[in-house]
């Protein structure tokens, strides 16, 4: 469903290698992230290029000497590397999606795995806010199609956060403010206050932030309250204007993210001025998605970056992208019991064999079923009937064909419907007709 | 197509993690293979558990101290590990397929990559030779569906090789004989002779092998000639009997691998008594597939193993499996120009925008197209028409919708067929009708 949605919106698939040069990855995810990168030991004699001095200097220094490659940590940085390397072949705006595993040397726990799939869609080479609107549309479409009904797409803008910093008298300190506010969900308002003070934000400025936590009402009301907080700050105005334009696009697209209300009574897409997103490369709109009434972190997120490719020597290419955390979505769907019974498509027919003779009889039947495109199996041994039926049961095979001596004599085989527990005597033609 | 075929034969998908314990992988692929395993540097202070003595002992010893995990080298060993770990939950016979990348620290060259996909199908927990016959069927079906017509499915049996060793007076030396014969394609008959002598096979025995290279005729003829070489050797008889039974199954299944002749005039499935396959865990039938008239190694291979899970403590579970090398198949299809034009499915319609007004007009049209399941894009900026048309061209988008002031006035939009170069004035309803 994620693939289908991405493609419907004009995104094409891309895959990049699991390994990148270590130097491509380090320094992009903060110091904490760098430590979580899985490094590949150089092949052959990895000690050949090291001296005793290198070893004395400890593992951090030595890592660079014994490891040149690493496993990708996300799909965004490899994508930026790819765009820069292929900039002469790529047609911009470049819309690509990428569904591949990434690896992080984290302590595994629910919703946090060492290997997990990311599903990214990014468009680079345009400033148009239509892209942001379409991201909201794609998130809404995918989650709705998967059967989710009560979820919140939170949106904010780095300009709003910069404007707030300026308005409270801490211009240029938005990075510290973001890092602190980003933890609001985890540590609460008091925790954020404490961290802000620790990071050197003045008591006065922290106090001025209070109205930010008290914003309420619908999106229009919040925009107005924000306007009052932001005043005439240039960055704040940029943020407000961009967000208003995203809303205009969504209105014209009849967006269900705006017209569908959650249990809270508010629409799915809500402006959240305290949404910060940890990653430092975002410069415009930012997104985060949470499923309500489920114990799980965000299942999707993203934002606009004006200079992601700049770190690889190609400045001035703006892009916007987002990612689905499929493993988390999987866990959520399990918790809400939203996986349909039929999601595991397997064998449709099992032919039971009693002896060599019935096996020989069954082989051309098996071939005819497969020629008709029906997934079928002949149990490979003349095991006890009970065992063969248990096999069908455990593999959730809906039909079983039984071929005994009577069936071989008459040409009418027993077709058993495993769900209904009924069986019919049918010719092979009738069986094919029945099953297709 | 590979997935669809596997599922039609009753195989279900499985994925295992990219990383395995290093100890799970080492010792399974020979010394050469062990060196090609990508090892993961332990996280954190990987030197903490090492002493200066460990470092003095060199990289081979140190590897075990600084690396606990590694990237999988193939899909077979992780599968065996999985079967043993989950033996109490698995229903046997267990049929699974697995399509995932594997990694080898090889020198990259055409048809040999450091990261490449393997597509494995295995069934464990049955001795039935029906499984071998079905592997031949699956290989034939996948390659035929991909458009290949001239390919050879070579089959042999480890019992034949053991029987030959015994018949030439070198009983138990089949491993050395296999390794040498395995290189026949690369080094020729004289090269194999030389290697056999180097490996201590007697001059007399090597001479007795000569008839093996001179086998000719159809499968029946080769079986007869082999019978003469093998005499009454027990292993040889086991091999011949198994192969004859595979043929019987294929006949009953109306196998096209038997009934379709290659350019050579012989059927696709041919017994090749010099086929050895490097891997030591094979014990029964072995397979290898080559496309004729193409410069590429084997694109598929496999065989029966009686004790693969034994190395993880679960003996006595026989299995048989095979693998497609998709990257090689990809290269072959490219070389033979067998990829259809339509294999890249992308955007179907691009809406061109001239100005803000036409963008606003286009948005609900875009939404209606997508609601109808048509992959569509609105060019995100009012760029020059030439640039937008070039975008459609490079992305191979077959239809473009142009919305100018006249179109907005009449409600009839210009739908341009990019292949035919023709355009029609149509309402949105008519466009939807035309495209679906």
PDB file of C-alpha atoms in Angstrom, chain B residues 6-270:
ATOM      1  CA  UNK B   6       7.626 -19.772  -5.645  1.00  0.00           C
ATOM      2  CA  UNK B   7       4.186 -19.114  -4.189  1.00  0.00           C
ATOM      3  CA  UNK B   8       2.441 -21.143  -6.876  1.00  0.00           C
ATOM      4  CA  UNK B   9       4.548 -24.097  -5.743  1.00  0.00           C
ATOM      5  CA  UNK B  10       3.548 -23.614  -2.098  1.00  0.00           C
ATOM      6  CA  UNK B  11       6.610 -21.755  -0.784  1.00  0.00           C
ATOM      7  CA  UNK B  12       6.010 -18.979   1.762  1.00  0.00           C
ATOM      8  CA  UNK B  13       8.195 -15.893   2.246  1.00  0.00           C
ATOM      9  CA  UNK B  14      10.723 -15.564   5.064  1.00  0.00           C
ATOM     10  CA  UNK B  15      13.171 -12.793   5.948  1.00  0.00           C
ATOM     11  CA  UNK B  16      16.093 -13.116   8.335  1.00  0.00           C
ATOM     12  CA  UNK B  17      18.298 -10.320   9.751  1.00  0.00           C
ATOM     13  CA  UNK B  18      21.229  -8.978   7.737  1.00  0.00           C
ATOM     14  CA  UNK B  19      23.551  -9.731  10.646  1.00  0.00           C
ATOM     15  CA  UNK B  20      24.291 -13.131  12.134  1.00  0.00           C
ATOM     16  CA  UNK B  21      26.619 -14.097  14.937  1.00  0.00           C
ATOM     17  CA  UNK B  22      30.044 -14.379  13.332  1.00  0.00           C
ATOM     18  CA  UNK B  23      30.351 -17.892  14.789  1.00  0.00           C
ATOM     19  CA  UNK B  24      27.208 -18.936  12.889  1.00  0.00           C
ATOM     20  CA  UNK B  25      28.855 -18.059   9.585  1.00  0.00           C
ATOM     21  CA  UNK B  26      32.507 -19.008   9.929  1.00  0.00           C
ATOM     22  CA  UNK B  27      33.589 -22.490   8.923  1.00  0.00           C
ATOM     23  CA  UNK B  28      30.644 -22.965   6.550  1.00  0.00           C
ATOM     24  CA  UNK B  29      32.040 -21.640   3.268  1.00  0.00           C
ATOM     25  CA  UNK B  30      35.619 -22.911   3.290  1.00  0.00           C
ATOM     26  CA  UNK B  31      38.647 -20.804   4.211  1.00  0.00           C
ATOM     27  CA  UNK B  32      38.309 -18.673   1.096  1.00  0.00           C
ATOM     28  CA  UNK B  33      34.691 -17.958   1.907  1.00  0.00           C
ATOM     29  CA  UNK B  34      35.497 -17.064   5.524  1.00  0.00           C
ATOM     30  CA  UNK B  35      37.811 -14.313   4.315  1.00  0.00           C
ATOM     31  CA  UNK B  36      35.019 -12.841   2.204  1.00  0.00           C
ATOM     32  CA  UNK B  37      32.634 -12.440   5.145  1.00  0.00           C
ATOM     33  CA  UNK B  38      32.057  -8.792   6.084  1.00  0.00           C
ATOM     34  CA  UNK B  39      32.590  -8.487   9.831  1.00  0.00           C
ATOM     35  CA  UNK B  40      30.943  -5.824  11.997  1.00  0.00           C
ATOM     36  CA  UNK B  41      33.148  -3.983  14.441  1.00  0.00           C
ATOM     37  CA  UNK B  42      31.780  -4.318  17.978  1.00  0.00           C
ATOM     38  CA  UNK B  43      29.973  -1.202  19.219  1.00  0.00           C
ATOM     39  CA  UNK B  44      31.484   1.057  21.839  1.00  0.00           C
ATOM     40  CA  UNK B  45      35.030   0.399  23.040  1.00  0.00           C
ATOM     41  CA  UNK B  46      35.840  -2.639  20.944  1.00  0.00           C
ATOM     42  CA  UNK B  47      39.356  -2.690  22.403  1.00  0.00           C
ATOM     43  CA  UNK B  48      38.119  -3.063  25.982  1.00  0.00           C
ATOM     44  CA  UNK B  49      38.240  -6.866  25.935  1.00  0.00           C
ATOM     45  CA  UNK B  50      41.575  -7.101  24.095  1.00  0.00           C
ATOM     46  CA  UNK B  51      45.086  -7.324  25.512  1.00  0.00           C
ATOM     47  CA  UNK B  52      48.349  -6.246  23.845  1.00  0.00           C
ATOM     48  CA  UNK B  53      48.943  -9.964  23.346  1.00  0.00           C
ATOM     49  CA  UNK B  54      45.783 -10.249  21.235  1.00  0.00           C
ATOM     50  CA  UNK B  55      47.056  -7.488  19.008  1.00  0.00           C
ATOM     51  CA  UNK B  56      50.487  -9.079  18.673  1.00  0.00           C
ATOM     52  CA  UNK B  57      48.850 -12.269  17.435  1.00  0.00           C
ATOM     53  CA  UNK B  58      47.678 -10.486  14.318  1.00  0.00           C
ATOM     54  CA  UNK B  59      44.407  -9.709  12.591  1.00  0.00           C
ATOM     55  CA  UNK B  60      43.009 -13.226  12.289  1.00  0.00           C
ATOM     56  CA  UNK B  61      43.130 -13.804  16.011  1.00  0.00           C
ATOM     57  CA  UNK B  62      42.050 -10.253  16.808  1.00  0.00           C
ATOM     58  CA  UNK B  63      38.974 -10.442  14.558  1.00  0.00           C
ATOM     59  CA  UNK B  64      37.217 -12.729  17.036  1.00  0.00           C
ATOM     60  CA  UNK B  65      37.939 -10.262  19.844  1.00  0.00           C
ATOM     61  CA  UNK B  66      36.684  -7.107  18.133  1.00  0.00           C
ATOM     62  CA  UNK B  67      33.846  -8.524  16.024  1.00  0.00           C
ATOM     63  CA  UNK B  68      30.923 -10.635  17.180  1.00  0.00           C
ATOM     64  CA  UNK B  69      28.575 -10.078  14.251  1.00  0.00           C
ATOM     65  CA  UNK B  70      28.850 -10.329  10.489  1.00  0.00           C
ATOM     66  CA  UNK B  71      26.765  -9.769   7.374  1.00  0.00           C
ATOM     67  CA  UNK B  72      25.175 -12.887   5.930  1.00  0.00           C
ATOM     68  CA  UNK B  73      27.174 -14.452   3.104  1.00  0.00           C
ATOM     69  CA  UNK B  74      24.286 -16.445   1.670  1.00  0.00           C
ATOM     70  CA  UNK B  75      20.706 -17.300   2.609  1.00  0.00           C
ATOM     71  CA  UNK B  76      21.211 -21.013   3.206  1.00  0.00           C
ATOM     72  CA  UNK B  77      23.170 -20.929   6.462  1.00  0.00           C
ATOM     73  CA  UNK B  78      20.877 -18.303   8.087  1.00  0.00           C
ATOM     74  CA  UNK B  79      17.958 -20.484   6.983  1.00  0.00           C
ATOM     75  CA  UNK B  80      19.467 -23.566   8.642  1.00  0.00           C
ATOM     76  CA  UNK B  81      20.059 -21.495  11.803  1.00  0.00           C
ATOM     77  CA  UNK B  82      16.433 -20.325  11.651  1.00  0.00           C
ATOM     78  CA  UNK B  83      15.052 -23.838  11.215  1.00  0.00           C
ATOM     79  CA  UNK B  84      17.009 -25.138  14.207  1.00  0.00           C
ATOM     80  CA  UNK B  85      16.017 -22.192  16.428  1.00  0.00           C
ATOM     81  CA  UNK B  86      12.343 -22.514  15.509  1.00  0.00           C
ATOM     82  CA  UNK B  87      12.097 -26.281  15.112  1.00  0.00           C
ATOM     83  CA  UNK B  88       9.281 -26.557  17.627  1.00  0.00           C
ATOM     84  CA  UNK B  89       7.073 -23.995  15.885  1.00  0.00           C
ATOM     85  CA  UNK B  90       7.720 -25.094  12.299  1.00  0.00           C
ATOM     86  CA  UNK B  91       5.426 -27.478  10.417  1.00  0.00           C
ATOM     87  CA  UNK B  92       7.514 -29.920   8.392  1.00  0.00           C
ATOM     88  CA  UNK B  93       7.950 -30.336   5.456  1.00  0.00           C
ATOM     89  CA  UNK B  94       8.843 -26.634   5.668  1.00  0.00           C
ATOM     90  CA  UNK B  95       8.796 -24.807   2.350  1.00  0.00           C
ATOM     91  CA  UNK B  96      10.134 -21.262   2.425  1.00  0.00           C
ATOM     92  CA  UNK B  97      11.502 -18.794  -0.052  1.00  0.00           C
ATOM     93  CA  UNK B  98      13.708 -15.846   0.785  1.00  0.00           C
ATOM     94  CA  UNK B  99      14.676 -12.903  -1.423  1.00  0.00           C
ATOM     95  CA  UNK B 100      17.250 -10.714   0.271  1.00  0.00           C
ATOM     96  CA  UNK B 101      20.681  -9.218  -0.356  1.00  0.00           C
ATOM     97  CA  UNK B 102      23.856 -11.011   0.723  1.00  0.00           C
ATOM     98  CA  UNK B 103      27.343  -9.542   1.054  1.00  0.00           C
ATOM     99  CA  UNK B 104      30.786 -10.792   0.029  1.00  0.00           C
ATOM    100  CA  UNK B 105      34.061  -8.887   0.306  1.00  0.00           C
ATOM    101  CA  UNK B 106      35.046  -9.890  -3.207  1.00  0.00           C
ATOM    102  CA  UNK B 107      36.787  -7.867  -5.893  1.00  0.00           C
ATOM    103  CA  UNK B 108      33.781  -6.477  -7.796  1.00  0.00           C
ATOM    104  CA  UNK B 109      33.465  -7.340 -11.481  1.00  0.00           C
ATOM    105  CA  UNK B 110      30.715  -8.090 -13.978  1.00  0.00           C
ATOM    106  CA  UNK B 111      28.331 -10.654 -12.513  1.00  0.00           C
ATOM    107  CA  UNK B 112      30.144 -10.501  -9.155  1.00  0.00           C
ATOM    108  CA  UNK B 113      29.099  -7.811  -6.711  1.00  0.00           C
ATOM    109  CA  UNK B 114      29.806  -7.036  -3.072  1.00  0.00           C
ATOM    110  CA  UNK B 115      26.085  -6.734  -2.422  1.00  0.00           C
ATOM    111  CA  UNK B 116      23.713  -8.832  -4.446  1.00  0.00           C
ATOM    112  CA  UNK B 117      20.290 -10.394  -4.120  1.00  0.00           C
ATOM    113  CA  UNK B 118      19.773 -14.103  -3.732  1.00  0.00           C
ATOM    114  CA  UNK B 119      16.375 -15.728  -4.241  1.00  0.00           C
ATOM    115  CA  UNK B 120      16.323 -19.029  -2.418  1.00  0.00           C
ATOM    116  CA  UNK B 121      13.626 -21.656  -2.184  1.00  0.00           C
ATOM    117  CA  UNK B 122      14.178 -24.621   0.133  1.00  0.00           C
ATOM    118  CA  UNK B 123      12.097 -27.446   1.486  1.00  0.00           C
ATOM    119  CA  UNK B 124      13.330 -29.293   4.564  1.00  0.00           C
ATOM    120  CA  UNK B 125      11.951 -32.307   6.344  1.00  0.00           C
ATOM    121  CA  UNK B 126      11.319 -34.675   3.455  1.00  0.00           C
ATOM    122  CA  UNK B 127      13.406 -37.009   1.293  1.00  0.00           C
ATOM    123  CA  UNK B 128      10.910 -36.999  -1.558  1.00  0.00           C
ATOM    124  CA  UNK B 129      12.457 -36.491  -4.977  1.00  0.00           C
ATOM    125  CA  UNK B 130       9.256 -34.743  -6.024  1.00  0.00           C
ATOM    126  CA  UNK B 131      10.967 -31.674  -4.530  1.00  0.00           C
ATOM    127  CA  UNK B 132      13.892 -32.017  -6.944  1.00  0.00           C
ATOM    128  CA  UNK B 133      11.478 -32.374  -9.864  1.00  0.00           C
ATOM    129  CA  UNK B 134       9.606 -29.266  -8.743  1.00  0.00           C
ATOM    130  CA  UNK B 135      12.839 -27.296  -8.579  1.00  0.00           C
ATOM    131  CA  UNK B 136      13.404 -28.125 -12.251  1.00  0.00           C
ATOM    132  CA  UNK B 137       9.832 -27.014 -12.934  1.00  0.00           C
ATOM    133  CA  UNK B 138      10.292 -23.718 -11.083  1.00  0.00           C
ATOM    134  CA  UNK B 139      13.577 -22.925 -12.840  1.00  0.00           C
ATOM    135  CA  UNK B 140      12.001 -23.634 -16.207  1.00  0.00           C
ATOM    136  CA  UNK B 141       8.898 -21.584 -15.437  1.00  0.00           C
ATOM    137  CA  UNK B 142      10.730 -18.504 -14.125  1.00  0.00           C
ATOM    138  CA  UNK B 143      13.271 -18.352 -16.947  1.00  0.00           C
ATOM    139  CA  UNK B 144      10.640 -18.979 -19.630  1.00  0.00           C
ATOM    140  CA  UNK B 145       8.365 -16.292 -18.180  1.00  0.00           C
ATOM    141  CA  UNK B 146      11.284 -13.860 -18.248  1.00  0.00           C
ATOM    142  CA  UNK B 147      11.613 -14.519 -21.969  1.00  0.00           C
ATOM    143  CA  UNK B 148      14.674 -16.780 -21.983  1.00  0.00           C
ATOM    144  CA  UNK B 149      14.527 -19.652 -24.471  1.00  0.00           C
ATOM    145  CA  UNK B 150      17.992 -21.170 -24.775  1.00  0.00           C
ATOM    146  CA  UNK B 151      19.254 -22.294 -21.392  1.00  0.00           C
ATOM    147  CA  UNK B 152      20.646 -25.481 -19.869  1.00  0.00           C
ATOM    148  CA  UNK B 153      19.534 -26.913 -16.526  1.00  0.00           C
ATOM    149  CA  UNK B 154      22.405 -29.230 -15.621  1.00  0.00           C
ATOM    150  CA  UNK B 155      21.718 -31.925 -13.082  1.00  0.00           C
ATOM    151  CA  UNK B 156      24.037 -34.402 -11.388  1.00  0.00           C
ATOM    152  CA  UNK B 157      24.170 -36.349  -8.140  1.00  0.00           C
ATOM    153  CA  UNK B 158      26.806 -36.511  -5.436  1.00  0.00           C
ATOM    154  CA  UNK B 159      26.306 -40.278  -5.380  1.00  0.00           C
ATOM    155  CA  UNK B 160      27.444 -40.417  -9.014  1.00  0.00           C
ATOM    156  CA  UNK B 161      30.603 -38.506  -8.100  1.00  0.00           C
ATOM    157  CA  UNK B 162      31.242 -40.777  -5.106  1.00  0.00           C
ATOM    158  CA  UNK B 163      30.586 -43.817  -7.270  1.00  0.00           C
ATOM    159  CA  UNK B 164      33.051 -42.590  -9.883  1.00  0.00           C
ATOM    160  CA  UNK B 165      35.694 -42.092  -7.182  1.00  0.00           C
ATOM    161  CA  UNK B 166      35.141 -45.644  -6.029  1.00  0.00           C
ATOM    162  CA  UNK B 167      35.068 -47.057  -9.555  1.00  0.00           C
ATOM    163  CA  UNK B 168      38.429 -45.511 -10.435  1.00  0.00           C
ATOM    164  CA  UNK B 169      39.969 -46.863  -7.262  1.00  0.00           C
ATOM    165  CA  UNK B 170      39.901 -43.656  -5.205  1.00  0.00           C
ATOM    166  CA  UNK B 171      36.987 -44.383  -2.865  1.00  0.00           C
ATOM    167  CA  UNK B 172      36.349 -41.560  -0.392  1.00  0.00           C
ATOM    168  CA  UNK B 173      38.364 -39.068  -2.424  1.00  0.00           C
ATOM    169  CA  UNK B 174      35.279 -37.595  -4.137  1.00  0.00           C
ATOM    170  CA  UNK B 175      35.811 -34.300  -2.341  1.00  0.00           C
ATOM    171  CA  UNK B 176      39.185 -33.735  -4.047  1.00  0.00           C
ATOM    172  CA  UNK B 177      37.792 -35.031  -7.314  1.00  0.00           C
ATOM    173  CA  UNK B 178      34.798 -32.662  -7.056  1.00  0.00           C
ATOM    174  CA  UNK B 179      36.932 -29.595  -6.372  1.00  0.00           C
ATOM    175  CA  UNK B 180      39.064 -30.369  -9.436  1.00  0.00           C
ATOM    176  CA  UNK B 181      36.198 -31.285 -11.756  1.00  0.00           C
ATOM    177  CA  UNK B 182      34.273 -28.199 -10.624  1.00  0.00           C
ATOM    178  CA  UNK B 183      36.870 -26.141 -12.504  1.00  0.00           C
ATOM    179  CA  UNK B 184      36.346 -27.930 -15.833  1.00  0.00           C
ATOM    180  CA  UNK B 185      34.593 -24.915 -17.381  1.00  0.00           C
ATOM    181  CA  UNK B 186      37.394 -22.586 -16.302  1.00  0.00           C
ATOM    182  CA  UNK B 187      40.587 -24.596 -16.825  1.00  0.00           C
ATOM    183  CA  UNK B 188      39.581 -27.282 -19.328  1.00  0.00           C
ATOM    184  CA  UNK B 189      40.219 -31.028 -19.283  1.00  0.00           C
ATOM    185  CA  UNK B 190      44.005 -30.682 -19.104  1.00  0.00           C
ATOM    186  CA  UNK B 191      43.749 -28.278 -16.177  1.00  0.00           C
ATOM    187  CA  UNK B 192      41.518 -30.672 -14.266  1.00  0.00           C
ATOM    188  CA  UNK B 193      43.937 -33.544 -14.971  1.00  0.00           C
ATOM    189  CA  UNK B 194      46.775 -31.480 -13.543  1.00  0.00           C
ATOM    190  CA  UNK B 195      44.873 -30.511 -10.421  1.00  0.00           C
ATOM    191  CA  UNK B 196      43.765 -34.106  -9.818  1.00  0.00           C
ATOM    192  CA  UNK B 197      47.377 -35.282  -9.911  1.00  0.00           C
ATOM    193  CA  UNK B 198      48.434 -32.425  -7.602  1.00  0.00           C
ATOM    194  CA  UNK B 199      45.732 -33.501  -5.196  1.00  0.00           C
ATOM    195  CA  UNK B 200      47.288 -36.983  -5.093  1.00  0.00           C
ATOM    196  CA  UNK B 201      44.856 -38.862  -7.320  1.00  0.00           C
ATOM    197  CA  UNK B 202      46.831 -41.584  -9.050  1.00  0.00           C
ATOM    198  CA  UNK B 203      47.813 -41.380 -12.703  1.00  0.00           C
ATOM    199  CA  UNK B 204      45.883 -44.586 -13.309  1.00  0.00           C
ATOM    200  CA  UNK B 205      42.710 -43.245 -11.687  1.00  0.00           C
ATOM    201  CA  UNK B 206      42.930 -39.975 -13.596  1.00  0.00           C
ATOM    202  CA  UNK B 207      43.173 -41.948 -16.819  1.00  0.00           C
ATOM    203  CA  UNK B 208      40.085 -43.950 -15.848  1.00  0.00           C
ATOM    204  CA  UNK B 209      38.199 -40.657 -15.600  1.00  0.00           C
ATOM    205  CA  UNK B 210      38.644 -39.963 -19.331  1.00  0.00           C
ATOM    206  CA  UNK B 211      35.359 -41.592 -20.446  1.00  0.00           C
ATOM    207  CA  UNK B 212      33.554 -39.110 -18.177  1.00  0.00           C
ATOM    208  CA  UNK B 213      34.442 -36.240 -20.493  1.00  0.00           C
ATOM    209  CA  UNK B 214      33.355 -38.158 -23.562  1.00  0.00           C
ATOM    210  CA  UNK B 215      29.776 -38.937 -22.506  1.00  0.00           C
ATOM    211  CA  UNK B 216      27.352 -38.069 -25.272  1.00  0.00           C
ATOM    212  CA  UNK B 217      23.842 -38.446 -26.538  1.00  0.00           C
ATOM    213  CA  UNK B 218      20.551 -37.781 -24.815  1.00  0.00           C
ATOM    214  CA  UNK B 219      19.885 -38.258 -21.110  1.00  0.00           C
ATOM    215  CA  UNK B 220      18.976 -41.919 -21.530  1.00  0.00           C
ATOM    216  CA  UNK B 221      22.202 -42.593 -23.415  1.00  0.00           C
ATOM    217  CA  UNK B 222      24.292 -40.787 -20.807  1.00  0.00           C
ATOM    218  CA  UNK B 223      22.632 -42.726 -18.000  1.00  0.00           C
ATOM    219  CA  UNK B 224      23.577 -45.954 -19.768  1.00  0.00           C
ATOM    220  CA  UNK B 225      27.190 -44.922 -20.310  1.00  0.00           C
ATOM    221  CA  UNK B 226      27.406 -43.861 -16.674  1.00  0.00           C
ATOM    222  CA  UNK B 227      26.020 -47.184 -15.583  1.00  0.00           C
ATOM    223  CA  UNK B 228      28.955 -48.814 -17.341  1.00  0.00           C
ATOM    224  CA  UNK B 229      31.500 -46.549 -15.624  1.00  0.00           C
ATOM    225  CA  UNK B 230      29.911 -46.848 -12.166  1.00  0.00           C
ATOM    226  CA  UNK B 231      29.446 -50.588 -12.187  1.00  0.00           C
ATOM    227  CA  UNK B 232      28.021 -51.916  -8.942  1.00  0.00           C
ATOM    228  CA  UNK B 233      29.252 -49.120  -6.636  1.00  0.00           C
ATOM    229  CA  UNK B 234      26.592 -48.504  -4.015  1.00  0.00           C
ATOM    230  CA  UNK B 235      26.815 -44.725  -4.124  1.00  0.00           C
ATOM    231  CA  UNK B 236      26.761 -44.737  -7.893  1.00  0.00           C
ATOM    232  CA  UNK B 237      23.618 -46.880  -7.915  1.00  0.00           C
ATOM    233  CA  UNK B 238      21.955 -44.534  -5.414  1.00  0.00           C
ATOM    234  CA  UNK B 239      22.729 -41.611  -7.704  1.00  0.00           C
ATOM    235  CA  UNK B 240      21.418 -43.300 -10.836  1.00  0.00           C
ATOM    236  CA  UNK B 241      18.251 -44.442  -9.099  1.00  0.00           C
ATOM    237  CA  UNK B 242      17.505 -40.962  -7.703  1.00  0.00           C
ATOM    238  CA  UNK B 243      18.034 -39.342 -11.078  1.00  0.00           C
ATOM    239  CA  UNK B 244      15.750 -41.879 -12.792  1.00  0.00           C
ATOM    240  CA  UNK B 245      13.052 -41.120 -10.221  1.00  0.00           C
ATOM    241  CA  UNK B 246      13.382 -37.365 -10.837  1.00  0.00           C
ATOM    242  CA  UNK B 247      12.859 -38.095 -14.524  1.00  0.00           C
ATOM    243  CA  UNK B 248       9.748 -40.134 -13.770  1.00  0.00           C
ATOM    244  CA  UNK B 249       8.258 -37.275 -11.758  1.00  0.00           C
ATOM    245  CA  UNK B 250       9.037 -34.787 -14.510  1.00  0.00           C
ATOM    246  CA  UNK B 251       7.417 -37.010 -17.117  1.00  0.00           C
ATOM    247  CA  UNK B 252       4.233 -37.240 -15.076  1.00  0.00           C
ATOM    248  CA  UNK B 253       4.261 -33.453 -14.651  1.00  0.00           C
ATOM    249  CA  UNK B 254       4.548 -33.011 -18.446  1.00  0.00           C
ATOM    250  CA  UNK B 255       7.722 -31.075 -17.798  1.00  0.00           C
ATOM    251  CA  UNK B 256       8.633 -28.565 -20.482  1.00  0.00           C
ATOM    252  CA  UNK B 257      12.237 -28.780 -19.284  1.00  0.00           C
ATOM    253  CA  UNK B 258      12.204 -32.247 -20.838  1.00  0.00           C
ATOM    254  CA  UNK B 259       9.972 -31.615 -23.850  1.00  0.00           C
ATOM    255  CA  UNK B 260      11.539 -28.338 -25.009  1.00  0.00           C
ATOM    256  CA  UNK B 261      14.743 -28.611 -27.022  1.00  0.00           C
ATOM    257  CA  UNK B 262      17.539 -26.046 -26.931  1.00  0.00           C
ATOM    258  CA  UNK B 263      19.404 -24.902 -30.052  1.00  0.00           C
ATOM    259  CA  UNK B 264      21.650 -27.918 -29.412  1.00  0.00           C
ATOM    260  CA  UNK B 265      18.684 -30.183 -30.120  1.00  0.00           C
ATOM    261  CA  UNK B 266      18.834 -31.661 -26.618  1.00  0.00           C
ATOM    262  CA  UNK B 267      16.268 -30.897 -23.889  1.00  0.00           C
ATOM    263  CA  UNK B 268      16.864 -28.100 -21.402  1.00  0.00           C
ATOM    264  CA  UNK B 269      17.381 -30.539 -18.546  1.00  0.00           C
ATOM    265  CA  UNK B 270      20.561 -32.505 -19.124  1.00  0.00           C
TER     266      UNK B 270
END
